Amino acid sequence: MQDADKKNRDEIFKAFRNHVSSGKADFFQSVGIEFVFGRRQGAYVWDAASDKKLINCHCNGGVFNLGHRNPAIIEKLKQSMDEFDMGNHHLVSENRAILAQRLAELNPGDITYTVFGVSGGEAIDLAIKLARGYTQKNRVISAKGGYHGHTGLALATGDEQYRTPFGVNPPGFEQIPFNDKEALSNALDSDTAAVIFETIPATLGMPIPEDDFFSYAKQACKDHGALMIIDEVQTGLGRTGRMWGIEHFDVVPDIMVIGKGLSGGMYPMTATCFGPELQDFFHNNPFIHISTFGGAEVACPAAMEVLDISSSPEFLQNVQDMAEVFRNGFKVLKEKHPTILKGLRQIGLMMGIEMVNENCGLVMSKTLYDNGLLSVYANNNPCVSQLLPPLIIDKPLADDILERVDKGLGDAKQFLGL
Ligand SMILES: Cc1ncc(COP(=O)(O)O)c(C=O)c1O
């Protein structure tokens, strides 16, 4: 990058501080992460004000599964922009019909209907509305430390720290420990509309559930006339080496929510998917839920491309192969850094670096940043750093990431005196 092209960091920080968020500007300056998201391509993002380059292992939780500015997605979007716009959210739409049909082919079991949205929170809200509308029950059970979004009902399923400042939580929401069958059994009752879990809770630090947890949960829901909602916002679209994370657990949810990566990193698109029985509820109330921008027609061809790429056997095989590289790499790192590294929580490229104490996450975000990796710690378990590389990485890049994690662990160890 030529010096003349580089933006002035101080000016950007000043405008951001004065007009977007003074708290964020202060925080990032205080921890020495004065990065301004600049040029981006594939697995990389550059600082707008210097030559600093990072490998993106945050990926906004999966938005950049296919890398930044994936050429195939851009091409589809460009073509689409010559022809389409938002469309009309009340009328029949060919683009939405074709995209929903493709999802029906790819979704587990008989999840053949989709309502599109623009954010994960909105899609979760709808899942809960549908569960309540269909069952005519009220209670919703979710996992402590889980995260489903910052909107109304999604927020109500989440942790206190995010909702307490905003007043009284709506009634009927209860949190139980994740992966705890007994707690789930005790919480379910005849007024439970839904149980909602992420397949692997990212904000909780990627705890991997027992093999039979979700089949148990599904049966327990069935026994109580409740529905099981699975949040695949982060684990969907190939992240785990299968198209949907829940496929690893051999169970078909009643409602499945997809977000983030469905956008191709270019145009917001989320989906609340369910089977024909639940769609009966909307059959009788077809205008009861509305999203003006949900399923924007212009974005549908790009989302279709995302589905085609993400479901291809070669693509999923690459995720599994790269997962193996990390699995083996972390065995070596564990031997080398036993005082800080406990291990890798992993299914496919859904990965969390588990460390020895709660100070490690924040320090690792900084030492990884200093070593050229963008990664954040799990907010509801700061012992864990999330490691979410794009799914298009190859072996040399995976090795490069491992080398940087090695250095980051070494620096964090030194800083923390471990
Ligand atoms: C698992 C999960 N569900 C839902 C959401 C909410 O998505 P959005 O931020 O698009 O509303 C997120 C966002 O991080 C998420 O990680």
mmCIF file of C-alpha atoms in Angstrom, residues 204-402:
data_model
loop_
_atom_site.group_PDB
_atom_site.id
_atom_site.type_symbol
_atom_site.label_atom_id
_atom_site.label_comp_id
_atom_site.label_asym_id
_atom_site.label_seq_id
_atom_site.Cartn_x
_atom_site.Cartn_y
_atom_site.Cartn_z
ATOM 1 C CA LEU A 204 -19.743 -20.216 26.074
ATOM 2 C CA GLY A 205 -16.364 -21.300 24.674
ATOM 3 C CA MET A 206 -17.338 -24.162 22.356
ATOM 4 C CA PRO A 207 -18.191 -26.881 24.903
ATOM 5 C CA ILE A 208 -18.772 -30.073 22.925
ATOM 6 C CA PRO A 209 -21.993 -31.792 24.046
ATOM 7 C CA GLU A 210 -22.175 -35.503 24.775
ATOM 8 C CA ASP A 211 -23.039 -37.609 21.731
ATOM 9 C CA ASP A 212 -26.557 -38.347 22.941
ATOM 10 C CA PHE A 213 -27.425 -34.962 24.468
ATOM 11 C CA PHE A 214 -29.484 -33.667 21.555
ATOM 12 C CA SER A 215 -31.317 -36.951 20.900
ATOM 13 C CA TYR A 216 -32.181 -37.000 24.597
ATOM 14 C CA ALA A 217 -33.339 -33.375 24.413
ATOM 15 C CA LYS A 218 -35.471 -34.070 21.348
ATOM 16 C CA GLN A 219 -37.183 -37.023 22.996
ATOM 17 C CA ALA A 220 -37.694 -35.076 26.230
ATOM 18 C CA CYS A 221 -39.248 -32.230 24.217
ATOM 19 C CA LYS A 222 -41.531 -34.674 22.441
ATOM 20 C CA ASP A 223 -42.622 -36.207 25.731
ATOM 21 C CA HIS A 224 -43.673 -32.763 26.986
ATOM 22 C CA GLY A 225 -45.190 -31.466 23.751
ATOM 23 C CA ALA A 226 -42.403 -28.895 23.390
ATOM 24 C CA LEU A 227 -40.352 -28.073 20.280
ATOM 25 C CA MET A 228 -36.581 -28.233 19.901
ATOM 26 C CA ILE A 229 -35.030 -25.173 18.258
ATOM 27 C CA ILE A 230 -31.442 -25.527 17.116
ATOM 28 C CA ASP A 231 -29.382 -22.425 16.459
ATOM 29 C CA GLU A 232 -27.023 -23.184 13.565
ATOM 30 C CA VAL A 233 -26.051 -19.539 13.089
ATOM 31 C CA GLN A 234 -22.380 -20.364 13.738
ATOM 32 C CA THR A 235 -22.248 -24.139 13.299
ATOM 33 C CA GLY A 236 -24.132 -24.293 9.996
ATOM 34 C CA LEU A 237 -22.926 -24.123 6.399
ATOM 35 C CA GLY A 238 -19.957 -26.459 6.675
ATOM 36 C CA ARG A 239 -18.201 -25.027 9.747
ATOM 37 C CA THR A 240 -18.096 -28.450 11.462
ATOM 38 C CA GLY A 241 -17.150 -30.443 8.356
ATOM 39 C CA ARG A 242 -20.767 -31.359 7.708
ATOM 40 C CA MET A 243 -23.355 -29.071 6.188
ATOM 41 C CA TRP A 244 -25.083 -28.621 9.561
ATOM 42 C CA GLY A 245 -23.477 -29.097 12.950
ATOM 43 C CA ILE A 246 -26.524 -30.935 14.267
ATOM 44 C CA GLU A 247 -25.908 -33.724 11.709
ATOM 45 C CA HIS A 248 -23.079 -34.934 13.968
ATOM 46 C CA PHE A 249 -25.706 -35.777 16.582
ATOM 47 C CA ASP A 250 -28.136 -37.702 14.380
ATOM 48 C CA VAL A 251 -31.189 -35.716 15.312
ATOM 49 C CA VAL A 252 -33.616 -33.547 13.378
ATOM 50 C CA PRO A 253 -34.702 -30.403 15.225
ATOM 51 C CA ASP A 254 -38.208 -29.018 14.938
ATOM 52 C CA ILE A 255 -36.913 -25.578 13.996
ATOM 53 C CA MET A 256 -33.453 -24.688 12.718
ATOM 54 C CA VAL A 257 -32.014 -21.171 12.466
ATOM 55 C CA ILE A 258 -29.330 -20.200 9.954
ATOM 56 C CA GLY A 259 -27.519 -16.867 9.702
ATOM 57 C CA LYS A 260 -24.116 -15.273 9.359
ATOM 58 C CA GLY A 261 -22.443 -17.248 6.518
ATOM 59 C CA LEU A 262 -25.646 -17.354 4.471
ATOM 60 C CA SER A 263 -24.854 -13.744 3.587
ATOM 61 C CA GLY A 264 -21.661 -14.798 1.787
ATOM 62 C CA GLY A 265 -20.167 -11.936 3.787
ATOM 63 C CA MET A 266 -21.813 -9.574 1.319
ATOM 64 C CA TYR A 267 -25.540 -9.184 1.867
ATOM 65 C CA PRO A 268 -27.520 -9.948 5.060
ATOM 66 C CA MET A 269 -29.634 -13.075 4.926
ATOM 67 C CA THR A 270 -30.906 -15.346 7.679
ATOM 68 C CA ALA A 271 -33.388 -18.195 7.747
ATOM 69 C CA THR A 272 -35.830 -19.793 10.177
ATOM 70 C CA CYS A 273 -36.567 -23.277 8.879
ATOM 71 C CA PHE A 274 -39.223 -25.784 9.973
ATOM 72 C CA GLY A 275 -41.328 -28.692 8.767
ATOM 73 C CA PRO A 276 -44.766 -28.904 7.129
ATOM 74 C CA GLU A 277 -46.583 -29.456 10.417
ATOM 75 C CA LEU A 278 -45.359 -26.158 11.838
ATOM 76 C CA GLN A 279 -45.982 -24.394 8.557
ATOM 77 C CA ASP A 280 -49.670 -25.125 9.110
ATOM 78 C CA PHE A 281 -49.557 -22.392 11.734
ATOM 79 C CA PHE A 282 -48.483 -19.872 9.089
ATOM 80 C CA HIS A 283 -50.923 -21.301 6.582
ATOM 81 C CA ASN A 284 -53.731 -19.973 8.695
ATOM 82 C CA ASN A 285 -51.868 -16.752 9.538
ATOM 83 C CA PRO A 286 -49.785 -15.961 6.416
ATOM 84 C CA PHE A 287 -49.333 -12.247 7.153
ATOM 85 C CA ILE A 288 -48.711 -12.538 10.872
ATOM 86 C CA HIS A 289 -44.922 -12.163 10.675
ATOM 87 C CA ILE A 290 -43.312 -9.543 8.471
ATOM 88 C CA SER A 291 -39.724 -8.605 7.625
ATOM 89 C CA THR A 292 -39.456 -5.783 5.087
ATOM 90 C CA PHE A 293 -35.871 -6.598 4.116
ATOM 91 C CA GLY A 294 -35.900 -10.311 4.974
ATOM 92 C CA GLY A 295 -34.921 -12.495 2.034
ATOM 93 C CA ALA A 296 -34.077 -9.511 -0.176
ATOM 94 C CA GLU A 297 -34.452 -10.740 -3.737
ATOM 95 C CA VAL A 298 -31.158 -9.191 -4.760
ATOM 96 C CA ALA A 299 -29.343 -11.289 -2.148
ATOM 97 C CA CYS A 300 -30.988 -14.634 -2.936
ATOM 98 C CA PRO A 301 -28.692 -15.629 -5.841
ATOM 99 C CA ALA A 302 -25.635 -14.890 -3.671
ATOM 100 C CA ALA A 303 -27.062 -16.998 -0.828
ATOM 101 C CA MET A 304 -27.784 -19.742 -3.368
ATOM 102 C CA GLU A 305 -24.111 -19.691 -4.370
ATOM 103 C CA VAL A 306 -23.168 -19.952 -0.681
ATOM 104 C CA LEU A 307 -25.325 -23.077 -0.395
ATOM 105 C CA ASP A 308 -23.867 -24.620 -3.550
ATOM 106 C CA ILE A 309 -20.281 -24.042 -2.440
ATOM 107 C CA SER A 310 -20.808 -25.003 1.200
ATOM 108 C CA SER A 311 -22.618 -28.256 0.455
ATOM 109 C CA SER A 312 -20.147 -29.559 -2.111
ATOM 110 C CA PRO A 313 -18.325 -32.748 -1.017
ATOM 111 C CA GLU A 314 -14.897 -31.268 -1.888
ATOM 112 C CA PHE A 315 -15.543 -28.215 0.253
ATOM 113 C CA LEU A 316 -16.677 -30.279 3.246
ATOM 114 C CA GLN A 317 -13.736 -32.643 2.788
ATOM 115 C CA ASN A 318 -11.371 -29.667 2.912
ATOM 116 C CA VAL A 319 -12.914 -28.561 6.228
ATOM 117 C CA GLN A 320 -12.394 -32.069 7.619
ATOM 118 C CA ASP A 321 -8.813 -32.205 6.330
ATOM 119 C CA MET A 322 -7.944 -28.819 7.811
ATOM 120 C CA ALA A 323 -9.599 -29.856 11.082
ATOM 121 C CA GLU A 324 -7.194 -32.798 11.183
ATOM 122 C CA VAL A 325 -4.245 -30.439 10.711
ATOM 123 C CA PHE A 326 -5.401 -28.407 13.725
ATOM 124 C CA ARG A 327 -6.153 -31.503 15.791
ATOM 125 C CA ASN A 328 -2.613 -32.792 15.278
ATOM 126 C CA GLY A 329 -1.061 -29.333 15.604
ATOM 127 C CA PHE A 330 -2.704 -28.746 18.964
ATOM 128 C CA LYS A 331 -1.451 -32.072 20.298
ATOM 129 C CA VAL A 332 2.059 -30.756 19.725
ATOM 130 C CA LEU A 333 1.205 -27.334 21.191
ATOM 131 C CA LYS A 334 -0.223 -28.951 24.309
ATOM 132 C CA GLU A 335 3.061 -30.738 24.937
ATOM 133 C CA LYS A 336 4.942 -27.500 24.383
ATOM 134 C CA HIS A 337 2.750 -25.154 26.473
ATOM 135 C CA PRO A 338 1.273 -27.268 29.296
ATOM 136 C CA THR A 339 1.210 -24.374 31.774
ATOM 137 C CA ILE A 340 -1.270 -22.384 29.692
ATOM 138 C CA LEU A 341 -2.940 -24.694 27.154
ATOM 139 C CA LYS A 342 -5.495 -27.245 28.303
ATOM 140 C CA GLY A 343 -6.518 -28.375 24.836
ATOM 141 C CA LEU A 344 -8.571 -27.752 21.733
ATOM 142 C CA ARG A 345 -12.361 -27.927 21.814
ATOM 143 C CA GLN A 346 -13.227 -28.906 18.288
ATOM 144 C CA ILE A 347 -15.694 -30.227 15.799
ATOM 145 C CA GLY A 348 -14.345 -29.504 12.325
ATOM 146 C CA LEU A 349 -13.214 -25.887 12.184
ATOM 147 C CA MET A 350 -15.492 -24.874 15.053
ATOM 148 C CA MET A 351 -12.610 -24.526 17.488
ATOM 149 C CA GLY A 352 -11.927 -23.107 20.931
ATOM 150 C CA ILE A 353 -8.477 -22.912 22.510
ATOM 151 C CA GLU A 354 -9.051 -23.916 26.135
ATOM 152 C CA MET A 355 -6.602 -22.358 28.567
ATOM 153 C CA VAL A 356 -5.951 -22.589 32.279
ATOM 154 C CA ASN A 357 -7.657 -19.500 33.673
ATOM 155 C CA GLU A 358 -9.973 -16.589 32.936
ATOM 156 C CA ASN A 359 -7.174 -14.085 32.337
ATOM 157 C CA CYS A 360 -5.913 -16.047 29.367
ATOM 158 C CA GLY A 361 -8.625 -15.157 26.831
ATOM 159 C CA LEU A 362 -8.131 -11.411 26.759
ATOM 160 C CA VAL A 363 -4.347 -11.702 26.853
ATOM 161 C CA MET A 364 -4.416 -14.231 24.000
ATOM 162 C CA SER A 365 -6.583 -11.907 21.867
ATOM 163 C CA LYS A 366 -3.769 -9.374 22.187
ATOM 164 C CA THR A 367 -0.811 -11.738 21.735
ATOM 165 C CA LEU A 368 -2.484 -13.390 18.741
ATOM 166 C CA TYR A 369 -3.141 -9.937 17.297
ATOM 167 C CA ASP A 370 0.514 -9.031 17.782
ATOM 168 C CA ASN A 371 1.389 -12.240 15.942
ATOM 169 C CA GLY A 372 -0.925 -11.522 13.027
ATOM 170 C CA LEU A 373 -4.145 -13.355 13.948
ATOM 171 C CA LEU A 374 -7.579 -11.862 14.511
ATOM 172 C CA SER A 375 -9.301 -13.945 17.180
ATOM 173 C CA VAL A 376 -11.533 -13.114 20.128
ATOM 174 C CA TYR A 377 -12.106 -14.865 23.420
ATOM 175 C CA ALA A 378 -15.433 -16.395 24.391
ATOM 176 C CA ASN A 379 -17.296 -13.712 26.309
ATOM 177 C CA ASN A 380 -19.094 -16.136 28.628
ATOM 178 C CA ASN A 381 -15.968 -18.199 29.278
ATOM 179 C CA PRO A 382 -12.796 -16.114 28.971
ATOM 180 C CA CYS A 383 -10.617 -19.233 29.481
ATOM 181 C CA VAL A 384 -11.323 -19.945 25.811
ATOM 182 C CA SER A 385 -10.119 -18.193 22.665
ATOM 183 C CA GLN A 386 -12.335 -18.807 19.664
ATOM 184 C CA LEU A 387 -10.470 -20.022 16.598
ATOM 185 C CA LEU A 388 -12.683 -19.697 13.526
ATOM 186 C CA PRO A 389 -10.609 -19.504 10.346
ATOM 187 C CA PRO A 390 -12.354 -19.217 6.989
ATOM 188 C CA LEU A 391 -13.327 -22.647 5.673
ATOM 189 C CA ILE A 392 -11.418 -22.118 2.426
ATOM 190 C CA ILE A 393 -7.976 -22.314 4.053
ATOM 191 C CA ASP A 394 -5.365 -24.733 2.754
ATOM 192 C CA LYS A 395 -2.633 -26.676 4.570
ATOM 193 C CA PRO A 396 0.096 -24.008 4.307
ATOM 194 C CA LEU A 397 -2.278 -21.425 5.788
ATOM 195 C CA ALA A 398 -3.408 -23.808 8.541
ATOM 196 C CA ASP A 399 0.263 -24.409 9.388
ATOM 197 C CA ASP A 400 0.863 -20.664 9.363
ATOM 198 C CA ILE A 401 -2.043 -20.162 11.810
ATOM 199 C CA LEU A 402 -0.673 -22.891 14.087
#
